[in-house]
Tab-separated table of C-alpha atoms in Angstrom:
chain	number	residue	atom	x	y	z
A	1	MET	CA	-37.426	178.102	241.693
A	2	ASP	CA	-38.968	178.417	245.109
A	3	PRO	CA	-37.811	175.803	247.448
A	4	LYS	CA	-41.058	175.559	249.184
A	5	ASN	CA	-42.821	174.105	246.031
A	6	VAL	CA	-40.103	171.215	246.020
A	7	ASP	CA	-40.924	167.901	247.578
A	8	CYS	CA	-37.698	167.630	249.490
A	9	CYS	CA	-38.427	164.145	250.680
A	10	GLU	CA	-38.752	162.863	247.057
A	11	GLU	CA	-35.666	164.685	245.876
A	12	ARG	CA	-33.696	163.242	248.743
A	13	SER	CA	-34.767	159.729	248.010
A	14	LYS	CA	-33.853	160.235	244.362
A	15	SER	CA	-30.219	161.429	245.346
A	16	LEU	CA	-29.873	158.427	247.813
A	17	ARG	CA	-30.914	155.861	244.914
A	18	ALA	CA	-28.669	157.672	242.451
A	19	ARG	CA	-25.487	156.703	244.365
A	20	TYR	CA	-26.236	153.003	244.164
A	21	ILE	CA	-26.853	153.448	240.354
A	22	TYR	CA	-23.426	155.162	239.996
A	23	ALA	CA	-21.862	152.185	242.032
A	24	ILE	CA	-23.413	149.640	239.640
A	25	ILE	CA	-22.142	151.597	236.745
A	26	PHE	CA	-18.678	151.601	238.406
A	27	PHE	CA	-18.903	147.700	238.913
A	28	THR	CA	-19.906	147.225	235.238
A	29	ILE	CA	-17.020	149.295	234.113
A	30	ASN	CA	-14.805	147.032	236.254
A	31	LEU	CA	-16.136	143.932	234.552
A	32	THR	CA	-15.720	145.495	231.258
A	33	ALA	CA	-12.062	146.299	231.895
A	34	TRP	CA	-11.294	142.590	232.953
A	35	PHE	CA	-13.124	141.295	229.818
A	36	ILE	CA	-11.148	143.669	227.573
A	37	ARG	CA	-7.900	142.671	229.384
A	38	ASP	CA	-8.476	138.936	229.276
A	39	TYR	CA	-10.823	138.126	226.273
A	40	GLY	CA	-11.122	141.225	224.191
A	41	HIS	CA	-8.403	140.347	221.725
A	42	SER	CA	-9.944	136.829	220.916
A	43	VAL	CA	-13.676	137.989	220.868
A	44	PHE	CA	-13.757	141.353	219.114
A	45	PRO	CA	-13.404	141.228	215.383
A	46	PRO	CA	-10.461	143.052	213.862
A	47	THR	CA	-12.577	146.151	212.916
A	48	TYR	CA	-10.805	148.434	215.394
A	49	TYR	CA	-9.111	151.830	214.768
A	50	LYS	CA	-5.592	150.920	213.673
A	51	GLU	CA	-3.950	154.223	214.391
A	52	ALA	CA	-4.903	153.780	217.954
A	53	CYS	CA	-4.970	150.021	218.436
A	54	GLY	CA	-2.141	149.037	216.065
A	55	THR	CA	-2.179	146.628	213.108
A	56	THR	CA	-2.842	143.559	215.426
A	57	GLY	CA	-5.127	145.485	217.883
A	58	HIS	CA	-2.807	144.767	220.639
A	59	ASP	CA	-2.851	148.339	221.857
A	60	CYS	CA	-6.609	148.330	222.571
A	61	PHE	CA	-6.472	145.142	224.629
A	62	HIS	CA	-4.437	143.680	227.574
A	63	THR	CA	-3.017	146.412	229.714
A	64	LEU	CA	-3.550	149.328	227.218
A	65	GLY	CA	-7.127	148.217	227.083
A	66	VAL	CA	-7.605	148.356	230.640
A	67	LEU	CA	-6.153	151.813	230.594
A	68	ARG	CA	-8.437	152.922	227.935
A	69	VAL	CA	-11.523	151.636	229.856
A	70	SER	CA	-10.174	153.367	232.972
A	71	LEU	CA	-9.760	156.697	231.053
A	72	GLY	CA	-13.246	156.521	229.889
A	73	CYS	CA	-14.630	155.885	233.234
A	74	PHE	CA	-12.392	158.697	234.568
A	75	ILE	CA	-13.749	161.252	231.801
A	76	PHE	CA	-17.322	160.297	232.754
A	77	PHE	CA	-17.028	160.731	236.541
A	78	PHE	CA	-14.717	163.765	236.118
A	79	LEU	CA	-17.527	165.501	234.032
A	80	MET	CA	-20.101	164.660	236.576
A	81	PHE	CA	-17.754	166.171	239.250
A	82	LEU	CA	-17.449	169.249	237.152
A	83	THR	CA	-21.193	169.624	236.796
A	84	THR	CA	-22.246	168.939	240.416
A	85	PHE	CA	-19.639	170.152	242.792
A	86	ILE	CA	-21.344	173.394	243.344
A	87	ALA	CA	-24.694	171.792	244.376
A	88	ARG	CA	-25.780	172.405	247.874
A	89	LYS	CA	-29.528	172.317	247.724
A	90	LEU	CA	-31.746	169.545	246.608
A	91	TYR	CA	-33.862	171.825	244.197
A	92	GLU	CA	-30.810	173.124	242.367
A	93	ALA	CA	-30.446	172.137	238.741
A	94	CYS	CA	-27.042	170.455	239.405
A	95	SER	CA	-28.683	168.359	242.147
A	96	LYS	CA	-31.464	167.351	239.816
A	97	TRP	CA	-28.677	166.535	237.057
A	98	HIS	CA	-27.077	164.190	239.606
A	99	SER	CA	-30.112	162.276	240.521
A	100	GLY	CA	-31.810	162.204	237.142
A	101	TRP	CA	-31.439	162.589	233.346
A	102	TRP	CA	-30.413	159.030	233.159
A	103	LYS	CA	-30.900	158.629	229.446
A	104	LEU	CA	-28.700	161.641	228.693
A	105	LYS	CA	-26.011	160.369	231.145
A	106	PHE	CA	-26.181	156.835	229.376
A	107	PHE	CA	-25.075	158.427	226.090
A	108	LEU	CA	-22.547	160.493	227.870
A	109	LEU	CA	-21.220	157.452	229.487
A	110	LEU	CA	-21.067	155.698	226.136
A	111	ALA	CA	-19.240	158.406	224.417
A	112	SER	CA	-16.774	158.642	227.367
A	113	MET	CA	-16.002	154.835	226.974
A	114	VAL	CA	-15.740	154.747	223.236
A	115	VAL	CA	-13.456	157.937	222.877
A	116	PRO	CA	-10.387	156.516	224.596
A	117	PHE	CA	-10.281	153.560	221.937
A	118	PHE	CA	-9.507	156.292	219.237
A	119	ILE	CA	-6.567	157.831	221.276
A	120	PRO	CA	-3.001	157.006	220.282
A	121	PRO	CA	-1.195	154.694	222.666
A	122	GLY	CA	1.452	157.277	223.426
A	123	PHE	CA	-1.214	159.392	225.263
A	124	ILE	CA	-2.582	156.248	227.036
A	125	HIS	CA	0.673	155.579	228.304
A	126	ILE	CA	0.799	159.127	229.790
A	127	TYR	CA	-2.532	158.625	231.387
A	128	GLY	CA	-1.234	155.381	232.822
A	129	GLU	CA	1.515	157.310	234.562
A	130	VAL	CA	-0.985	159.977	235.797
A	131	ALA	CA	-3.365	157.199	237.026
A	132	ARG	CA	-0.497	155.936	239.228
A	133	VAL	CA	-0.676	159.237	241.114
A	134	GLY	CA	-4.270	159.222	241.177
A	135	ALA	CA	-4.557	155.906	242.451
A	136	GLY	CA	-2.036	156.726	245.401
A	137	ILE	CA	-4.256	159.727	246.190
A	138	PHE	CA	-7.404	157.403	246.211
A	139	LEU	CA	-5.652	155.143	248.569
A	140	LEU	CA	-4.760	157.949	250.819
A	141	LEU	CA	-8.119	159.325	250.842
A	142	GLN	CA	-9.562	155.826	251.566
A	143	LEU	CA	-7.135	155.556	254.596
A	144	ILE	CA	-8.500	158.733	256.067
A	145	SER	CA	-12.010	157.400	255.490
A	146	VAL	CA	-11.176	154.204	257.295
A	147	ILE	CA	-9.550	155.761	260.236
A	148	GLU	CA	-12.433	158.093	260.672
A	149	PHE	CA	-14.736	155.065	260.636
A	150	ILE	CA	-12.703	153.585	263.150
A	151	ARG	CA	-12.731	156.423	265.421
A	152	TRP	CA	-16.568	156.636	265.019
A	153	TRP	CA	-16.825	152.899	265.714
A	154	ASN	CA	-14.644	153.364	269.002
A	155	LYS	CA	-16.696	156.434	270.062
A	156	TYR	CA	-20.032	154.809	269.439
A	157	TRP	CA	-19.156	151.611	271.390
A	158	SER	CA	-16.850	153.061	273.971
A	159	PRO	CA	-18.351	156.549	274.733
A	160	ASP	CA	-16.582	156.832	277.941
A	161	GLU	CA	-13.151	156.282	276.790
A	162	GLN	CA	-11.700	159.484	276.152
A	163	SER	CA	14.589	146.542	242.701
A	164	ASN	CA	15.589	143.296	243.761
A	165	GLN	CA	13.225	141.061	241.855
A	166	ARG	CA	14.236	137.844	243.888
A	167	PRO	CA	14.224	138.799	247.529
A	168	ALA	CA	14.644	136.077	249.997
A	169	CYS	CA	12.101	135.174	252.533
A	170	SER	CA	13.877	137.346	255.113
A	171	LEU	CA	12.036	140.254	253.286
A	172	ASN	CA	8.634	138.762	254.206
A	173	ILE	CA	9.915	138.126	257.796
A	174	PHE	CA	10.645	141.923	257.861
A	175	PHE	CA	7.383	142.947	256.582
A	176	ILE	CA	5.988	140.724	259.397
A	177	THR	CA	8.139	141.765	262.156
A	178	TRP	CA	7.671	145.447	261.395
A	179	THR	CA	3.954	145.081	261.315
A	180	ALA	CA	3.976	143.541	264.740
A	181	LEU	CA	6.236	146.482	265.952
A	182	LEU	CA	3.767	148.817	264.566
A	183	LEU	CA	0.624	147.058	266.345
A	184	ILE	CA	2.660	147.274	269.614
A	185	VAL	CA	3.352	151.029	269.163
A	186	MET	CA	-0.251	151.768	268.319
A	187	MET	CA	-1.635	149.776	271.327
A	188	VAL	CA	0.640	151.295	273.749
A	189	ILE	CA	0.077	154.923	272.533
A	190	SER	CA	-3.709	154.008	272.612
A	191	LEU	CA	-3.457	152.854	276.201
A	192	HIS	CA	-1.282	155.670	277.416
A	193	SER	CA	-2.926	157.701	280.178
A	194	LYS	CA	-2.601	160.929	278.325
A	195	VAL	CA	-4.443	159.434	275.191
A	196	ASN	CA	-6.732	156.889	276.845
A	197	ARG	CA	-8.473	155.579	273.599
A	198	GLY	CA	-8.708	151.967	274.951
A	199	LEU	CA	-8.325	148.760	272.877
A	200	LEU	CA	-11.213	148.926	270.502
A	201	SER	CA	-10.066	151.413	267.985
A	202	SER	CA	-6.502	150.129	268.087
A	203	GLY	CA	-7.670	146.567	267.699
A	204	ILE	CA	-9.711	147.427	264.581
A	205	MET	CA	-6.866	149.356	263.179
A	206	ALA	CA	-4.553	146.487	264.021
A	207	SER	CA	-6.659	144.101	262.131
A	208	TYR	CA	-6.594	146.471	259.070
A	209	VAL	CA	-2.820	146.670	259.194
A	210	VAL	CA	-2.454	142.880	259.446
A	211	PHE	CA	-4.780	142.483	256.621
A	212	LEU	CA	-2.612	144.858	254.423
A	213	CYS	CA	0.502	143.023	255.299
A	214	TRP	CA	-1.109	139.576	254.580
A	215	SER	CA	-2.519	140.929	251.429
A	216	ALA	CA	0.961	142.287	250.153
A	217	ILE	CA	2.592	138.918	250.941
A	218	ARG	CA	-0.198	137.321	248.924
A	219	SER	CA	0.362	139.720	246.072
A	220	GLU	CA	3.970	138.442	245.457
A	221	PRO	CA	4.409	136.461	242.155
A	222	VAL	CA	3.621	132.817	242.585
A	223	ASP	CA	6.794	131.718	241.193
A	224	GLU	CA	8.719	132.893	243.996
A	225	LYS	CA	9.981	130.315	246.559
A	226	CYS	CA	8.544	132.097	249.485
A	227	ASN	CA	4.974	132.201	248.024
A	228	VAL	CA	3.206	129.003	248.870
A	229	GLN	CA	0.224	129.457	246.594
A	230	LYS	CA	-0.435	127.174	243.731
A	231	PRO	CA	1.473	128.203	240.746
A	232	ASP	CA	-0.576	129.408	237.798
A	233	ASN	CA	-0.843	126.697	235.005
A	234	GLY	CA	-3.182	128.611	232.829
A	235	LYS	CA	-6.457	127.052	234.296
A	236	PHE	CA	-8.838	128.465	236.860
A	237	ASP	CA	-11.551	126.889	238.996
A	238	TRP	CA	-14.549	128.313	240.841
A	239	THR	CA	-12.509	129.453	243.756
A	240	THR	CA	-10.418	131.713	241.358
A	241	VAL	CA	-13.459	133.113	239.903
A	242	LEU	CA	-15.265	133.680	243.325
A	243	GLY	CA	-12.011	135.386	244.560
A	244	PHE	CA	-11.634	137.541	241.465
A	245	LEU	CA	-15.303	138.614	241.823
A	246	ILE	CA	-15.059	139.304	245.447
A	247	ALA	CA	-11.881	141.540	244.795
A	248	ILE	CA	-13.957	143.576	242.256
A	249	GLY	CA	-16.715	143.856	244.649
A	250	ALA	CA	-14.199	145.118	247.300
A	251	ILE	CA	-12.895	147.794	244.890
A	252	VAL	CA	-16.437	148.936	244.107
A	253	MET	CA	-17.312	149.107	247.974
A	254	ALA	CA	-14.108	150.913	248.822
A	255	THR	CA	-14.922	153.571	246.166
A	256	PHE	CA	-18.534	153.869	247.193
A	257	SER	CA	-17.889	154.062	251.017
A	258	THR	CA	-15.144	156.650	250.513
A	259	GLY	CA	-17.384	158.721	247.985
A	260	ILE	CA	-20.176	159.021	250.374
A	261	ASP	CA	-17.992	159.943	253.452
A	262	SER	CA	-17.279	163.500	252.508
A	263	LYS	CA	-17.760	164.456	256.174
A	264	SER	CA	-14.454	162.851	257.099
A	265	PHE	CA	-12.673	165.481	255.164
A	266	GLN	CA	-14.474	168.463	256.424
A	267	PHE	CA	-12.809	170.866	258.857
A	268	ASN	CA	-16.257	171.731	260.503
A	269	LYS	CA	-18.108	168.516	260.987
A	270	ASN	CA	-20.995	169.771	263.199
A	271	ASN	CA	-22.931	171.652	260.522
A	272	VAL	CA	-26.573	171.281	260.995
A	273	LYS	CA	-28.343	169.933	257.803
A	274	LEU	CA	-31.448	171.824	256.580
A	275	GLU	CA	-34.585	170.085	255.075
A	276	ASP	CA	-33.406	171.120	251.532
A	277	ASP	CA	-29.840	170.409	251.888
A	278	ILE	CA	-27.897	167.629	250.007
A	279	ARG	CA	-27.208	164.512	252.154
A	280	TYR	CA	-23.777	164.016	250.714
A	281	ASN	CA	-21.425	166.019	248.563
A	282	TYR	CA	-21.975	165.174	244.897
A	283	GLY	CA	-18.850	166.658	243.687
A	284	PHE	CA	-16.649	164.839	246.204
A	285	PHE	CA	-18.742	161.669	245.342
A	286	HIS	CA	-17.812	161.904	241.647
A	287	MET	CA	-14.334	162.829	242.330
A	288	ILE	CA	-13.554	159.815	244.426
A	289	PHE	CA	-15.138	157.633	241.499
A	290	SER	CA	-13.065	159.210	238.872
A	291	LEU	CA	-9.957	158.638	241.039
A	292	GLY	CA	-11.279	155.044	241.628
A	293	ALA	CA	-11.337	154.561	237.899
A	294	MET	CA	-7.431	155.213	238.106
A	295	TYR	CA	-7.271	152.760	241.035
A	296	PHE	CA	-8.994	149.856	239.585
A	297	ALA	CA	-6.734	150.333	236.448
A	298	MET	CA	-3.771	149.766	238.520
A	299	LEU	CA	-5.016	146.694	240.295
A	300	PHE	CA	-5.982	145.175	236.984
A	301	ILE	CA	-2.321	145.871	235.468
A	302	SER	CA	-0.765	145.211	238.923
A	303	TRP	CA	0.716	148.790	238.807
A	304	ASN	CA	2.727	147.727	235.831
A	305	LEU	CA	2.406	149.558	232.529
A	306	LYS	CA	4.773	147.204	230.563
A	307	ASP	CA	3.658	143.638	231.175
A	308	SER	CA	0.049	142.329	230.847
A	309	ALA	CA	-1.379	140.575	233.787
A	310	THR	CA	-2.475	136.865	233.650
A	311	GLU	CA	-6.140	135.762	233.316
A	312	TRP	CA	-8.442	136.020	236.277
A	313	SER	CA	-5.503	137.848	238.207
A	314	ILE	CA	-5.815	141.060	239.966
A	315	ASP	CA	-3.209	143.016	241.965
A	316	VAL	CA	-0.486	140.421	241.762
A	317	GLY	CA	3.308	141.352	241.407
A	318	TRP	CA	6.027	142.935	243.279
A	319	ALA	CA	4.781	146.493	242.433
A	320	SER	CA	1.362	145.594	244.021
A	321	ALA	CA	3.019	144.156	247.099
A	322	GLY	CA	5.233	147.153	247.506
A	323	VAL	CA	2.117	149.510	247.286
A	324	LYS	CA	0.276	147.593	249.890
A	325	ILE	CA	3.253	147.750	252.350
A	326	ILE	CA	3.622	151.432	251.939
A	327	ASN	CA	-0.146	151.709	252.191
A	328	GLU	CA	0.130	149.829	255.665
A	329	TRP	CA	2.904	152.109	256.902
A	330	VAL	CA	1.098	155.272	255.879
A	331	ALA	CA	-2.142	153.892	257.580
A	332	ALA	CA	-0.264	153.113	260.795
A	333	THR	CA	1.470	156.666	260.716
A	334	ILE	CA	-1.871	158.468	260.176
A	335	TYR	CA	-3.690	156.569	262.840
A	336	THR	CA	-0.815	157.229	265.268
A	337	TRP	CA	-0.877	160.923	264.649
A	338	LYS	CA	-4.634	161.020	265.100
A	339	LEU	CA	-4.134	159.496	268.529
A	340	VAL	CA	-1.280	161.891	269.703
A	341	SER	CA	-2.496	165.044	267.898
A	342	PRO	CA	-5.048	166.067	270.615
A	343	VAL	CA	-2.272	165.731	273.202
A	344	VAL	CA	0.273	167.654	271.277
A	345	LYS	CA	-2.280	170.568	270.609
A	346	GLN	CA	-3.111	170.682	274.340
A	347	TYR	CA	0.396	170.756	275.280
A	348	ARG	CA	0.926	173.848	272.885
A	349	VAL	CA	-2.047	175.647	274.261
A	350	VAL	CA	-0.784	175.236	277.823
A	351	ASN	CA	2.661	176.473	276.823
A	352	ASN	CA	1.148	179.654	274.981
A	353	GLU	CA	-0.921	180.340	277.931
A	354	GLN	CA	1.994	180.141	280.449
A	355	THR	CA	4.126	182.253	277.955
A	356	MET	CA	1.465	184.953	277.888
A	357	GLN	CA	1.177	185.193	281.652
A	358	PRO	CA	3.260	187.911	283.191
């Protein structure tokens, strides 16, 4: 097909609209996972496949239900990744498949969501273990994307500036104290004369790190003596529902923003886009959404494959708190390395030049 006969503007608009459609699909699947977890057992009639769901149907709802929905979402977006990762030009068939053919993709999505409910629970447990790893990879990629955004923000606004289940409250004090030390270290390095990045980027990163620490402490079980949240009495009000929906929205936004940010993971970031080039990497976009499917599953089951989460809860439990704390430390480490790596590289270059001189 001759690229000259293709309306690049129209194709580009289709590809940009497509990513929002995929985000809506992902949001809908998140709501489906929540519904299956909390209300599926009481709403759906006992007509499920007993070899997969068990005689009582328990293996198709609650924790395993979330994993089955997650697996269906993963299958769909991974198939999209396999069929679009080679796309480079707007006029290619892979690009048109990414941006169109919605009726066919609807049936593909439906089949992907139904198939996991016929898989024996043993395989679903294996997927759950794999999903933990996939969710960790997703968090790491999200961190890199966030840090790159912070660096861009700083450059834009400052262009001239080069298993103990019952821990005592001392654990929370340690988390807060260690977070404060990380903030001090990041700001000192950022203001160092050889780094000279100013306070803007370190301030934004500090806010993100503090948020992760706060979120980790908030994720601790409500029955712990150090958690001052109102205990769960089986009831919920509008604030619970609103907070839950905001949390789902945050998951979708995190997945969407990371998926369209393939440039942060490129070694050569100065490539000039031609008129008929795709505007974002379709394969990377769908790969992030497939990992995001694993990530939302872990949040809905609080990273615990054995116990079912309570109604209207998301990302609550000691496993969730631990993941967020580790996420915080990894984020601070990556950001600190981003600050000092140019200085280290420059030092190595100078030493190599001095060594080569006679």
